[in-house]
Coordinates of C-alpha atoms in Angstrom, one line a residue:
X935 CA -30.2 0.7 28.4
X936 CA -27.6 -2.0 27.3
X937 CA -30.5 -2.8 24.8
X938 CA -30.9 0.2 23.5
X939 CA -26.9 1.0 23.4
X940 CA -25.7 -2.3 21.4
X941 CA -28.7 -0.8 18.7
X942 CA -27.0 2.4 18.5
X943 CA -23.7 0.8 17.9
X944 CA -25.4 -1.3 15.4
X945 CA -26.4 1.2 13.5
X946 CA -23.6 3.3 13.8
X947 CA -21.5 0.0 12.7
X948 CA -23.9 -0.5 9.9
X949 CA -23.8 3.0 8.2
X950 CA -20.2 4.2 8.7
X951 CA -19.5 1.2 7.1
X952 CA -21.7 0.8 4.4
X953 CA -21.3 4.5 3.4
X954 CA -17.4 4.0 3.1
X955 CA -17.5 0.3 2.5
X956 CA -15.8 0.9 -1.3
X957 CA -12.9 3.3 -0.9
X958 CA -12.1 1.1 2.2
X959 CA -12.3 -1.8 -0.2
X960 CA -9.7 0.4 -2.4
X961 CA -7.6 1.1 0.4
X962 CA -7.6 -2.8 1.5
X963 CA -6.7 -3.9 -2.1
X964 CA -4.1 -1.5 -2.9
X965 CA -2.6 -1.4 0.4
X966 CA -2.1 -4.9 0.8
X967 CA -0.5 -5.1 -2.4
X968 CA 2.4 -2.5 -1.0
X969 CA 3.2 -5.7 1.2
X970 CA 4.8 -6.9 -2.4
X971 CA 5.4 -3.7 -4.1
X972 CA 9.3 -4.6 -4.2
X973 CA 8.1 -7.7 -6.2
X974 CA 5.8 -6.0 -8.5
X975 CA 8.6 -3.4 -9.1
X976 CA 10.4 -6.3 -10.6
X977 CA 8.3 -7.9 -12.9
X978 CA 7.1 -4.5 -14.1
X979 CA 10.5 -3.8 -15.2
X980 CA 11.4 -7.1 -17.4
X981 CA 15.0 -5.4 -19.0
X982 CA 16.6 -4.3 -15.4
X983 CA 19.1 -6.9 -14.6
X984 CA 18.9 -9.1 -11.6
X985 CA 19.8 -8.4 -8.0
X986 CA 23.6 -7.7 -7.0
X987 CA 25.2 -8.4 -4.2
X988 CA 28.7 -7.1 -3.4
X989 CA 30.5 -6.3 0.1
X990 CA 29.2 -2.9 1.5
X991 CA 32.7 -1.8 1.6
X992 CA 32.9 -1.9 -2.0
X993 CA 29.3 -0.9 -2.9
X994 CA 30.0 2.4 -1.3
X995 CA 33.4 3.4 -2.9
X996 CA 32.0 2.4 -6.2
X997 CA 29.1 5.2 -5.3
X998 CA 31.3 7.6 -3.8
X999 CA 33.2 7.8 -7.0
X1000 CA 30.1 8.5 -9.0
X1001 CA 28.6 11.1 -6.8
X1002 CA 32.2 12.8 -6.6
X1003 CA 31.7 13.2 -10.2
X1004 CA 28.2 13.7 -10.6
X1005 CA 26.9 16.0 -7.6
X1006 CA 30.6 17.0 -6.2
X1007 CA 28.7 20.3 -4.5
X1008 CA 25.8 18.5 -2.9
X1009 CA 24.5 19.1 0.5
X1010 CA 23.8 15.4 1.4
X1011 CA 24.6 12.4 -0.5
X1012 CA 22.3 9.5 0.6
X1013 CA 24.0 5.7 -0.5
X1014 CA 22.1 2.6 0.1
X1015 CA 23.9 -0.5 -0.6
X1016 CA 22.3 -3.8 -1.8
X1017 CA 21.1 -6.1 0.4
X1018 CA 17.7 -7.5 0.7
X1019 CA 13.9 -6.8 -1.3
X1020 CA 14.0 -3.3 -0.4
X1021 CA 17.5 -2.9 -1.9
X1022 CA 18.3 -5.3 -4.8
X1023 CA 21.2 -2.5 -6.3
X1024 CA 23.3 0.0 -5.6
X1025 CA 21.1 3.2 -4.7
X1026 CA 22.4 6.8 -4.7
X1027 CA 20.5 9.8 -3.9
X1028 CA 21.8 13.6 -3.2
X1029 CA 20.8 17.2 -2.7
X1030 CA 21.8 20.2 -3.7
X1031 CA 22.0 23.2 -2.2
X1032 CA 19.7 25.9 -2.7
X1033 CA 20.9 28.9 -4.9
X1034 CA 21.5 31.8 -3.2
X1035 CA 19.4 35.1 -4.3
X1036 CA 17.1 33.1 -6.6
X1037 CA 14.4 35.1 -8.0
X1038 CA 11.7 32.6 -6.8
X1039 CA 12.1 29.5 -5.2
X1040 CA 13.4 26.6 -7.0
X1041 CA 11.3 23.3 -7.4
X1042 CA 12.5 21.2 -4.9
X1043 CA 12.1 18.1 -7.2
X1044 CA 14.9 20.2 -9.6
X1045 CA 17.4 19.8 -6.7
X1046 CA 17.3 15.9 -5.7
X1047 CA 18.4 13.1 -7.6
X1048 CA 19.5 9.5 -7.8
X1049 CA 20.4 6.8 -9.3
X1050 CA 20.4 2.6 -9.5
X1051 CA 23.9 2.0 -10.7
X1052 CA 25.7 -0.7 -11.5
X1053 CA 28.1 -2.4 -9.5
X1054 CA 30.5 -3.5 -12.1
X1055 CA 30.6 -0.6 -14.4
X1056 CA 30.2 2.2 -11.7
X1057 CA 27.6 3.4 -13.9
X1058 CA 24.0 4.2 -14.0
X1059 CA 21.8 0.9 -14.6
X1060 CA 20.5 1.0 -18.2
X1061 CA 17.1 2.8 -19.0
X1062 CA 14.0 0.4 -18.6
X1063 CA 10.7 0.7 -19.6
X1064 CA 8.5 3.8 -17.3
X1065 CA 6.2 2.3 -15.0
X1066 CA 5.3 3.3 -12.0
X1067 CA 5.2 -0.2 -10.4
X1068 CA 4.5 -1.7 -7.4
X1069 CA 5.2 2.0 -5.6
X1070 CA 2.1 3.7 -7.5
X1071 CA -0.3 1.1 -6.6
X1072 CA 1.2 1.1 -2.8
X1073 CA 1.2 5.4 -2.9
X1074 CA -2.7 5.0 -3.9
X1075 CA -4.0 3.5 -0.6
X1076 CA -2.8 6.7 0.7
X1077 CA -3.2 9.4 -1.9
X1078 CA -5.9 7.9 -4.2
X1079 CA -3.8 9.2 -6.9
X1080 CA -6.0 11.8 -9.0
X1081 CA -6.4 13.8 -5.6
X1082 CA -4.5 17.1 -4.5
X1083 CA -2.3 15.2 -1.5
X1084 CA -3.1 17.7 1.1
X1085 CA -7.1 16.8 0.4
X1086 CA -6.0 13.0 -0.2
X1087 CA -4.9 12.9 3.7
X1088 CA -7.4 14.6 5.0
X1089 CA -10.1 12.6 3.5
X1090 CA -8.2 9.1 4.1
X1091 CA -7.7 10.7 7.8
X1092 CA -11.5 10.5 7.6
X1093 CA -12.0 7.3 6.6
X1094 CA -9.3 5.7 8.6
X1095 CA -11.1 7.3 11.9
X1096 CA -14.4 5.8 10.8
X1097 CA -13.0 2.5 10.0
X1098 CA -11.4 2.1 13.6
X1099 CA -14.8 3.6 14.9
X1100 CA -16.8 0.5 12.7
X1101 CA -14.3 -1.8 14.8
X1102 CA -14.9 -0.8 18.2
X1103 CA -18.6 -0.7 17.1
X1104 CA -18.1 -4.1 15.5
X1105 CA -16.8 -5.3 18.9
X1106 CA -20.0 -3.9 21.0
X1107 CA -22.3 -5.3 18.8
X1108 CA -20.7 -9.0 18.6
X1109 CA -21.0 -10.3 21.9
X1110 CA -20.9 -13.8 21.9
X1111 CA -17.5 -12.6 19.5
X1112 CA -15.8 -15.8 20.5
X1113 CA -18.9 -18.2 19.2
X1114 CA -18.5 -16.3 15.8
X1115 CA -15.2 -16.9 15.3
X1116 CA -16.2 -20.9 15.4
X1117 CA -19.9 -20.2 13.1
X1118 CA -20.6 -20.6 9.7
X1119 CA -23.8 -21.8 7.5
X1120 CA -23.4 -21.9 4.2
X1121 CA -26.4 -22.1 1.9
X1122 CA -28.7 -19.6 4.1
X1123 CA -28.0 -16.7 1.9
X1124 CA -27.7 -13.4 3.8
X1125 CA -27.2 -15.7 6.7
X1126 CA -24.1 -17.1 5.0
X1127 CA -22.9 -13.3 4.6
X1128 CA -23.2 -12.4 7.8
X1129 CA -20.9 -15.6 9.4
X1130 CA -18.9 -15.3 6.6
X1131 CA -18.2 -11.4 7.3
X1132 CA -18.3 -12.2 11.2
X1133 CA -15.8 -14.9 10.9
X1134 CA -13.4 -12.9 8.5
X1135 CA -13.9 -9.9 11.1
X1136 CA -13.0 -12.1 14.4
X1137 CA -9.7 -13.7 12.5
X1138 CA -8.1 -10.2 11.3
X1139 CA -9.4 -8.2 14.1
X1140 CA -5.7 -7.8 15.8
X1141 CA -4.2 -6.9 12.5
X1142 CA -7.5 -4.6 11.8
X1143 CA -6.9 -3.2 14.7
X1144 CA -3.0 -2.3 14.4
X1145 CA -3.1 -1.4 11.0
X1146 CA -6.0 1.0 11.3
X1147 CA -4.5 2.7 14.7
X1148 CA -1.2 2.7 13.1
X1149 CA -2.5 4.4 10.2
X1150 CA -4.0 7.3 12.0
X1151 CA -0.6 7.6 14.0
X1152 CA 0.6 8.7 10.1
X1153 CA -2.0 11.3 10.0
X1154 CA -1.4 12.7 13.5
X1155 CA -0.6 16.2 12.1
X1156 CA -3.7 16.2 9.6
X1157 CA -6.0 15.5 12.9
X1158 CA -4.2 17.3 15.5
X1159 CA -2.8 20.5 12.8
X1160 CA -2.4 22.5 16.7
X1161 CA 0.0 20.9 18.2
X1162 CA 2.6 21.7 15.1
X1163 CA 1.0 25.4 14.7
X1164 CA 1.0 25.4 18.7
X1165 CA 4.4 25.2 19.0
X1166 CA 6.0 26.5 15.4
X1167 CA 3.2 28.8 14.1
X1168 CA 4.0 28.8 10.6
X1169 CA 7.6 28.9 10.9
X1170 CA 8.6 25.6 8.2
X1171 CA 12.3 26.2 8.8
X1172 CA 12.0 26.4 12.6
X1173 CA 9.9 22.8 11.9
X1174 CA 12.4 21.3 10.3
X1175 CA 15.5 21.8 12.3
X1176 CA 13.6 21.0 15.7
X1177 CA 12.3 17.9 14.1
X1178 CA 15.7 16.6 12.6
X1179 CA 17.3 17.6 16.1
X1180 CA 14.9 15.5 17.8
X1181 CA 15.7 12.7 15.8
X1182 CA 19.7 13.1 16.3
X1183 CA 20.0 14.8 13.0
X1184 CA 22.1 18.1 14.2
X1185 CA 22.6 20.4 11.1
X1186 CA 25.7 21.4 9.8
X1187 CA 27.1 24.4 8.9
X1188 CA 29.0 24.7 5.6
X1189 CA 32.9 26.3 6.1
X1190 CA 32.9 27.4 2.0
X1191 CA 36.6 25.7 2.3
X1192 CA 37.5 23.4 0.5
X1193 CA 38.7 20.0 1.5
X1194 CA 38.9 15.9 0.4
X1195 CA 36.5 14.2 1.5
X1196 CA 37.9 10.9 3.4
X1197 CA 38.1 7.4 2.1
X1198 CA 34.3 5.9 3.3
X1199 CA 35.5 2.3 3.8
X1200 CA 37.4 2.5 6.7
X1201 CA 34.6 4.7 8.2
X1202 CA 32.2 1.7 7.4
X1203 CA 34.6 -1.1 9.1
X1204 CA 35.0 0.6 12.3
X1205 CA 31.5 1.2 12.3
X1206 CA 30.9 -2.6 11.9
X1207 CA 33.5 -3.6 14.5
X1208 CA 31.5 -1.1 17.1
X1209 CA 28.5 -3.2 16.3
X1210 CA 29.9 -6.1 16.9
X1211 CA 30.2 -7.1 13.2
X1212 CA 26.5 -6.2 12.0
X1213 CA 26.7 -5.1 8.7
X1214 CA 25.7 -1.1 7.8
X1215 CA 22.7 -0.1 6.0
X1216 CA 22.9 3.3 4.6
X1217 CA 25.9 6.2 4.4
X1218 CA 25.3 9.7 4.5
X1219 CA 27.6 12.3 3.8
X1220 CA 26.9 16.1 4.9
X1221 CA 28.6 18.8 2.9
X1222 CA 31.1 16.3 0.8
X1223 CA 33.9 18.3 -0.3
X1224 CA 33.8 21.2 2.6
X1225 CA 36.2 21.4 5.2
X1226 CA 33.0 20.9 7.8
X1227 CA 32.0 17.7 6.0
X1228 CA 30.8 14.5 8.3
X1229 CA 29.8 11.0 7.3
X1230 CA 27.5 9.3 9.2
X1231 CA 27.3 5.3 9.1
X1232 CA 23.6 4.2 10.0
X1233 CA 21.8 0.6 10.4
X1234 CA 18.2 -0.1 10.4
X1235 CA 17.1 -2.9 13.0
X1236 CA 13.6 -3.7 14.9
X1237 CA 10.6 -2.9 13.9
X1238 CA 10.9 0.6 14.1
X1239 CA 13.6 0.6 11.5
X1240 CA 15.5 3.2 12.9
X1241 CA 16.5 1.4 16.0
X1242 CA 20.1 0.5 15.2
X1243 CA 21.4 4.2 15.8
X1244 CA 24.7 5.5 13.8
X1245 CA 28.2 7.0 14.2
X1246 CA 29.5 10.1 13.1
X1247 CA 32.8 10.6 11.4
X1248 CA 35.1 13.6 10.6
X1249 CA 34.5 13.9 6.6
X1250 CA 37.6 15.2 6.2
X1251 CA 40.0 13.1 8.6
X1252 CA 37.7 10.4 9.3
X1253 CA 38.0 10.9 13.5
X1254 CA 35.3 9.2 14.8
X1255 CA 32.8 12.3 16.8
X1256 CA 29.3 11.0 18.3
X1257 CA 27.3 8.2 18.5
X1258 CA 23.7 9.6 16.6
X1259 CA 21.2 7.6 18.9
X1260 CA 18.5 5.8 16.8
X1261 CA 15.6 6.3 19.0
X1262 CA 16.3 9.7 20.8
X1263 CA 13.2 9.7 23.4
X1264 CA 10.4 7.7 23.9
X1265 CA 7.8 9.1 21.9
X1266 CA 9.6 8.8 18.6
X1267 CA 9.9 5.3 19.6
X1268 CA 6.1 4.5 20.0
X1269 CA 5.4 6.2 16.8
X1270 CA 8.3 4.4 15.1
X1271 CA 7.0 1.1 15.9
X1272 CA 3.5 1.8 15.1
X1273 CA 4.5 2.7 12.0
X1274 CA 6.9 -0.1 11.1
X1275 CA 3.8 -2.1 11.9
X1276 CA 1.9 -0.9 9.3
X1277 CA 4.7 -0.9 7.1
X1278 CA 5.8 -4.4 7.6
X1279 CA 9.3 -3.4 6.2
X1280 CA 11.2 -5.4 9.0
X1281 CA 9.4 -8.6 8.2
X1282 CA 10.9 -11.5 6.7
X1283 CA 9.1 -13.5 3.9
X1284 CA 6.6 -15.9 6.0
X1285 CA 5.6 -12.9 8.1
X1286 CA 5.5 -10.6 4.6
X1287 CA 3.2 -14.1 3.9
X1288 CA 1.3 -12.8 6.9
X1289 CA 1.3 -9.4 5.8
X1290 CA -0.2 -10.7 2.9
X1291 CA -3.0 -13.0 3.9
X1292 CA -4.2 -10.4 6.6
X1293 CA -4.6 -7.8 4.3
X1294 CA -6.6 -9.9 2.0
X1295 CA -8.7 -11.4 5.0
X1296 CA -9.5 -7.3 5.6
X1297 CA -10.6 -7.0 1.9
X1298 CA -12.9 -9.9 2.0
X1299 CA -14.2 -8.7 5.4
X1300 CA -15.3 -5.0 4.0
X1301 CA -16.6 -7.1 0.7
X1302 CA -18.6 -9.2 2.6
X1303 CA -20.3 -6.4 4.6
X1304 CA -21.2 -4.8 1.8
X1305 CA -22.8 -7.6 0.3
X1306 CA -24.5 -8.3 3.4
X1307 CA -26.1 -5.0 3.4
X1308 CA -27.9 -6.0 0.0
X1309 CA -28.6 -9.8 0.9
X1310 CA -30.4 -8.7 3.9
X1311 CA -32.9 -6.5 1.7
X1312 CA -33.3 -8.8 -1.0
X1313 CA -36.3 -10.6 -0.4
X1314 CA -38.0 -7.5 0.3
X1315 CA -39.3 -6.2 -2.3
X1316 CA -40.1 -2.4 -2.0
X1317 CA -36.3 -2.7 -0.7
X1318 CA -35.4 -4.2 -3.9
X1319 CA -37.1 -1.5 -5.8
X1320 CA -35.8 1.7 -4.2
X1321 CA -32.9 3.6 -5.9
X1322 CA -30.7 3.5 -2.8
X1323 CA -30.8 -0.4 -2.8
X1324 CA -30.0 -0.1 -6.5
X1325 CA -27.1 1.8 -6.6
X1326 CA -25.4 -0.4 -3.5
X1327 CA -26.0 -3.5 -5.8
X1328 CA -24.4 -1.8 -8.4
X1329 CA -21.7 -0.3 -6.8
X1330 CA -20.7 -3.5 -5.0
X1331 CA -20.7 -5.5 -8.4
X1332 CA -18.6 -2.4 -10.1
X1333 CA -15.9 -2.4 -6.9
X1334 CA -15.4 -6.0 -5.4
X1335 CA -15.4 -7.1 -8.9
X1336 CA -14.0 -4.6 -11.0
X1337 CA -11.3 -3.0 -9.2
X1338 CA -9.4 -6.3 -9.3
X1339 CA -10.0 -6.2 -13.1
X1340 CA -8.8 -2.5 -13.2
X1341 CA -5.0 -3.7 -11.2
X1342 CA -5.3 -6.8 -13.7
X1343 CA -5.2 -4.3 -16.6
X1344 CA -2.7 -1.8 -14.7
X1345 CA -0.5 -5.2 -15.7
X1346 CA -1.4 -5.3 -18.9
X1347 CA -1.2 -2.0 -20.0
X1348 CA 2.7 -2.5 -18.3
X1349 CA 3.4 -5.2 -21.5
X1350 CA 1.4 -3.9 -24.0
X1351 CA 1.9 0.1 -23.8
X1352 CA 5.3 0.7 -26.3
X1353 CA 8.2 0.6 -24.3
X1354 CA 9.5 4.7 -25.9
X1355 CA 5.9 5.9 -25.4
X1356 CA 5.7 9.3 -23.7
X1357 CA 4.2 9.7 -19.8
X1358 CA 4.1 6.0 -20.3
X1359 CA 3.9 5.3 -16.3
X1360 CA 0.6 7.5 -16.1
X1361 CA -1.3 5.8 -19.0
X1362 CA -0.6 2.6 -16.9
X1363 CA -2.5 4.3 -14.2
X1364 CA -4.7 5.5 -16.5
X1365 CA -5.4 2.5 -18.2
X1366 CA -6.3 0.5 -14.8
X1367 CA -9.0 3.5 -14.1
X1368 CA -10.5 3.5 -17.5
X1369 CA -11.3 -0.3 -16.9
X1370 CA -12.7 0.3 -13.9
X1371 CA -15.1 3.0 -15.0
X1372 CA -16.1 0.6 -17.5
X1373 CA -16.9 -2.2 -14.8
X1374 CA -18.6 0.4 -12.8
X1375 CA -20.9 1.0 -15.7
X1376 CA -21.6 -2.7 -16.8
X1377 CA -23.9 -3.7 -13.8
X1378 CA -26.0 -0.8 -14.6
X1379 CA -26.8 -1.5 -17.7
X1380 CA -26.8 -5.3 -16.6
X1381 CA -28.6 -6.9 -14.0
X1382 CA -26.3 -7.3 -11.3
X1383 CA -28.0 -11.4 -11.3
X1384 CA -25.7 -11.4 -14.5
X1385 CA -23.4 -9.1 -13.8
X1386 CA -21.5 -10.8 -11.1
X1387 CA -20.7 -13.8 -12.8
X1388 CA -19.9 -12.3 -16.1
X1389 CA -17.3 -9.7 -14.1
X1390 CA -15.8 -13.0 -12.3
X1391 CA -14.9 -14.9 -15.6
X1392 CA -13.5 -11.3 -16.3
X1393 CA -11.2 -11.1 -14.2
X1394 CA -10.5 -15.1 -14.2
X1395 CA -9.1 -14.8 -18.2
X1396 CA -7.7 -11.0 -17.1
X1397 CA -5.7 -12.9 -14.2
X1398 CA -5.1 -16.5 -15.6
X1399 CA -3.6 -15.1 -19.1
X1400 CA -1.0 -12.9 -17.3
X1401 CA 1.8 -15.3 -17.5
X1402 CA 0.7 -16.3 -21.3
X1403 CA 1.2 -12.3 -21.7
X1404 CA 4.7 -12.4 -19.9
X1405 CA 5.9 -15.0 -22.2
X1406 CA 4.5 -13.8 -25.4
X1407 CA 6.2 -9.6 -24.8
X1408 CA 9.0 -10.6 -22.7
X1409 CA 12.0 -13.2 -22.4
X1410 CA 11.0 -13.8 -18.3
X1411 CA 8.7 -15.7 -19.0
X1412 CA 7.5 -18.8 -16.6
X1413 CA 9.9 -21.2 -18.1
X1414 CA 12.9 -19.0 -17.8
X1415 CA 12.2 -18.2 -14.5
X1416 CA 11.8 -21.3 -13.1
X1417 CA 14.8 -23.1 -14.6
X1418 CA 16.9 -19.5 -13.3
X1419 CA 15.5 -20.3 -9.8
X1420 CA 14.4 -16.7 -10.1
X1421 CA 11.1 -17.1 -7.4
X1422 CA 10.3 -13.4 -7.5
X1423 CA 9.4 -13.4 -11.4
X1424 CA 8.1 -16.9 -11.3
X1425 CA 6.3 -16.2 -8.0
X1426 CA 4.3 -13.1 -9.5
X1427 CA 3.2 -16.0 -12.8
X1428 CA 2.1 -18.3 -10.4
X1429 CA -0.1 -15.8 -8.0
X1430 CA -1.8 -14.5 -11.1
X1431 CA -2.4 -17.9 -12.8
X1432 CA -3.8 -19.1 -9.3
X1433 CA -5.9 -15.8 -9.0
X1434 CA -7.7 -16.1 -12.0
X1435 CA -8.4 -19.8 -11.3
X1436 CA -9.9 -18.7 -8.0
X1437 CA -11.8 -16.3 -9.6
X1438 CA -13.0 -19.1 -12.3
X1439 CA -14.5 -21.0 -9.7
X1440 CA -16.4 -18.1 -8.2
X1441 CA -17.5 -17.4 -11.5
X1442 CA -19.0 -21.0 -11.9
X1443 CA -20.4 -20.9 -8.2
X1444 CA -22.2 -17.4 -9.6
X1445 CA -23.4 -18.9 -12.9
X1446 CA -25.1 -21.9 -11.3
X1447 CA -26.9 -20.3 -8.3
X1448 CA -28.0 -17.7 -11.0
X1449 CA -29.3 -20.5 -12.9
X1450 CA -31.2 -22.3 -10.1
X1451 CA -32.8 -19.3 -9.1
X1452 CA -34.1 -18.7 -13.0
X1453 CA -35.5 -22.0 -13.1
X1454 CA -37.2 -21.8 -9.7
X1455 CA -40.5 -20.1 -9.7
X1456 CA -40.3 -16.7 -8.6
X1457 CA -41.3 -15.3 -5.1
X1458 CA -44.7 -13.2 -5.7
X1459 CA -44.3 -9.8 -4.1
X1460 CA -47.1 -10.1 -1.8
X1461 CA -45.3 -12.9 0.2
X1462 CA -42.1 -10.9 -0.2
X1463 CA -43.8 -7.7 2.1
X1464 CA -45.7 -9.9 4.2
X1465 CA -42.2 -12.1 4.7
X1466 CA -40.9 -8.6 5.7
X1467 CA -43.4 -7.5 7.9
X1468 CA -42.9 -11.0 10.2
X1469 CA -38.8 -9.7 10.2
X1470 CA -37.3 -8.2 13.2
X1471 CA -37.9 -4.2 13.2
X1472 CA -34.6 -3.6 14.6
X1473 CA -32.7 -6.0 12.5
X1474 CA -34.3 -4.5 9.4
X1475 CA -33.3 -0.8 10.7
X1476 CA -29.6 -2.0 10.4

C-alpha cells in the first residue's frame, strides 16, 4: 500500500508539474523580481531626481497645501511622506466624491489621483519618461497582463493550488529528503537533473512553502466566492463598509458645512509622542474642508504592515477622538502576516537579499524539473520521436531561456523607445513579449541541441550590454553612479553585467557538451529501446 501510494504521488508530482511547469516558471521570474521593483522603478526612470528626505512634519504641510489647492472637495486625501525604498518622495493621493444623480456611473479611475511632488517647490515632480517599471513586471506574476483580471485570478488560483499540491507530493515522494539535500553527481546527465532539482527543492522548500500558502491566502475569495456571497449576497456597498469597519476604518458622514481644516503638524507630533517618538508613516484626511472632517495619523510596523495602529483627530479642531487599532481581531492578523510574507515589504536589504536569492532558487527548481522530464526520455528513442516529447523540448528551450531574454528587452525597449512616444509604457510590455514569441519559435525551427546554447549567448550580450546601453542613452551611467555613491542605479549595472556573464558561461558549458556529443559516435536506436526496456517501469511512468 505505501508502495503503491508514494507511485501515485509520484505521478501526481510529475504531471501537475510538468503540465504547469512554464507559467510557474513565469510566475517565479516575474515575481521574484517584485522583490526589487522599487529599484527597477528607478533606473527605468533616468530624469526623476534622486530621493528626498525631509522631516515628516514638513513633508506633510508642504502636501497639505497642494491638495488644498488641487482637490479642496475630496473625500479622502491619502499623504505618504518619504522615507525608505517604498517611499523615496513626497506621495499624494485623493478621492473625490461621487457626483450625485449622474446619468451612469462615473469611472472610478476619473475620480482618484496623485501625485510625486517635490519637496522644495511644493510642486508636482517633473514629467519623466512612461514606463511601467518595476510595478508591471511585479503586477504580471499575478495578472499575466494580456488577461481579463477576474480570469487572471482565477487561473493563477489554479495554478498556485497545484503548485502547493506538487510540494506536498514532492515531500511524499522524497523520503530520504534529508540525504538529498547533501547529494549531487554531476556528469550523469538526467541523474545530475534530478539532484540538482532535488537539492534546489530541499533548500527553498520553507520559503516554497510560505510563499505558495501565502499566495492562496490572496485568492481566498476567488476559491471560497460563498463565504462573501454567504454573508453579503451581492450587496458591494454593504461589503465595503463591513469590511473597512472590521479593519477600524468607521465611515464618516459628510455635514455639507463648511469648515478649516486644522494645521496637520501638531496632529503628527502628538501622535509621535504617544508612540514614544516612532516616526508616522501615512496621513489621511476624511472629508477635508467639512465641518465633520477627521485626520487620522497611521504607522506601519511588523510584518503585517498594518500593525502600528493610528489615532484619530478632530479635522477641524485637532481634539484628539480614538485610537484606530491596527489589527482589530485575530483573523485579520493571520492574514496580514501571511501576506506581508509574501510581500516582503517589511524586510530590510539582506533579508530583501533573501527575498531575492529564494525566489531565484524557486525558478531554477521548476527549470530544472522541466528539464528533467526530457533528460529522463532522451536516450529513448521512440520517446525522443513523439510530438509530446517534442514540444516539451521546445517549450523548455523557448521559456527558461527566452523569457529572461524577453525582461532583458522589456529594458531595452525602456532606453531605446522615444522618450514623447505615445502608450509608450505598453510597447515596453509589448516589446518584451514580441521577443519572447520569437524565442519561442527559434528552437522549433532549430534543434533544441543548438538552440540552447545559441539562446544563452543571447541573453549573455542582451544582459552584459545593459550598462554599455545606460551609458550611451543616459547621463546615469556606471561611472556617474558609482563616483555619486548612488548603489541603487550602480547596483541594477552591476546585476545585469554579472547576469549576462553568468549566462556566458552556461552558454560555453552548452556549446562544448554539444560539441562532444557531435564528435562521439552516435547511439544506434536498437540499443536506445533495448537500454529502455532494462529501465525501471515505474520510473519510466513518471
Amino acid at each position: 500500500m505505501n508502495g503503491a501510494f508514494r507511485q501515485s504521488m509520484t505521478w501526481l508530482h510529475t504531471w501537475t508539474g510538468l503540465v504547469f511547469c512554464w507559467i510557474l516558471y513565469f510566475m517565479f521570474v516575474t515575481g521574484t523580481l517584485g522583490y526589487v521593483d522599487a529599484e527597477i522603478d528607478r533606473w527605468m526612470k533616468p530624469e526623476q531626481i534622486a530621493p528626498q528626505q525631509a522631516a515628516p512634519a514638513e513633508a506633510i504641510t508642504v502636501a497639505a497645501r497642494y491638495l488644498q489647492r488641487e482637490a479642496p472637495g475630496a473625500d479622502r486625501w491619502f499623504i505618504t511622506p518619504p522615507g525608505g525604498r517604498d517611499a523615496p518622495h513626497l506621495r499624494v493621493f485623493w478621492q473625490l466624491p461621487t457626483p450625485e444623480n449622474a446619468e451612469t456611473p462615473p469611472d472610478p479611475e476619473s475620480l482618484r489621483g496623485q501625485e510625486l511632488l517635490d519637496l522644495d517647490t511644493g510642486e508636482p515632480l517633473p514629467e519623466v519618461r512612461e514606463t511601467g517599471g518595476g510595478q508591471v513586471l511585479y503586477r504580471m506574476h499575478y495578472l499575466l497582463h494580456y488577461l481579463d483580471r477576474d480570469i487572471a485570478y482565477r487561473f493563477i488560483g489554479v495554478v498556485t493550488m497545484l503548485m502547493f499540491v506538487g510540494l506536498i507530493t514532492g515531500i511524499v515522494v522524497h523520503k530520504k529528503i534529508f540525504k538529498e539535500f547533501f547529494t549531487f553527481r554531476p556528469g550523469k546527465g538526467q541523474r545530475s537533473w534530478l539532484d540538482m532539482h532535488n537539492l534546489l527543492s530541499v533548500t527553498s522548500l520553507p520559503f516554497q512553502l510560505m510563499i505558495t500558502y501565502s499566495g492562496l491566502i490572496f485568492m481566498v475569495t476567488v476559491w471560497m466566492p460563498g463565504i462573501a456571497l454567504g454573508t453579503f449576497g451581492f450587496d458591494v456597498q454593504r461589503t465595503q463598509t463591513v469590511l473597512s469597519e472590521a479593519v477600524g476604518q468607521v465611515p464618516t458622514e459628510r455635514a455639507n458645512e463648511a469648515a478649516p481644516l486644522v494645521e496637520l503638524a501638531p496632529l503628527l507630533a502628538d501622535a509621535q509622542m504617544r508612540w514614544d517618538g516612532a516616526p508616522a508613516t501615512g496621513v489621511e484626511v476624511r472629508l477635508p474642508g467639512d465641518a465633520n472632517a477627521e485626520v487620522a495619523v497611521n504607522r506601519s510596523e511588523g510584518i503585517a504592515r498594518i500593525g502600528g495602529g493610528g489615532f484619530v483627530y478632530n479635522g477641524v479642531t485637532g481634539d484628539y477622538e480614538r485610537a484606530a487599532p491596527g489589527v482589530p481581531n485575530a483573523p485579520i492578523a493571520i492574514a496580514a502576516t501571511l501576506i506581508g510574507l509574501h510581500e516582503g515589504l517589511f524586510a530590510g536589504p539582506v533579508l530583501r537579499w533573501l527575498y531575492l536569492f529564494s525566489g531565484l532558487i524557486g525558478t531554477a527548481m521548476v527549470a530544472t524539473g522541466a528539464v528533467y522530464w526530457t533528460a529522463k526520455r532522451k536516450r529513448t528513442g521512440v520517446q525522443r520521436q513523439s510530438r509530446g516529447y517534442r514540444f516539451v523540448d521546445a517549450l523548455n528551450v523557448g521559456t527558461i531561456m527566452g523569457l529572461p531574454i524577453a525582461i532583458a528587452a522589456y529594458f531595452w525597449a525602456n532606453r531605446l523607445l522615444p522618450t514623447g512616444m505615445e502608450h509608450r509604457a505598453d510597447w515596453e510590455v509589448h516589446a518584451m513579449f514580441l521577443v519572447w514569441g520569437l524565442c519561442l519559435l527559434h528552437p522549433v525551427v532549430r534543434s533544441t541541441k543548438h538552440a540552447w546554447s545559441e539562446q544563452a549567448w543571447f541573453a549573455a550580450a542582451a544582459f552584459a550590454l545593459i550598462p554599455v546601453l545606460n551609458g550611451l542613452t543616459t547621463q546615469v551611467h556606471l561611472g556617474y553612479s558609482l563616483r555619486a555613491g548612488d548603489w541603487v542605479l550602480a547596483s541594477f549595472d552591476l546585476v545585469a553585467l554579472a547576469t549576462g556573464i553568468a549566462f556566458a558561461m552556461a552558454a560555453l558549458l552548452m556549446s562544448r557538451r554539444a560539441a562532444g556529443r557531435e564528435a562521439s559516435q552516435p547511439v544506434e536506436l536498437e540499443d536506445e529501446l533495448s537500454s529502455s526496456l532494462n529501465t525501471d517501469t515505474g520510473a519510466a511512468v513518471a
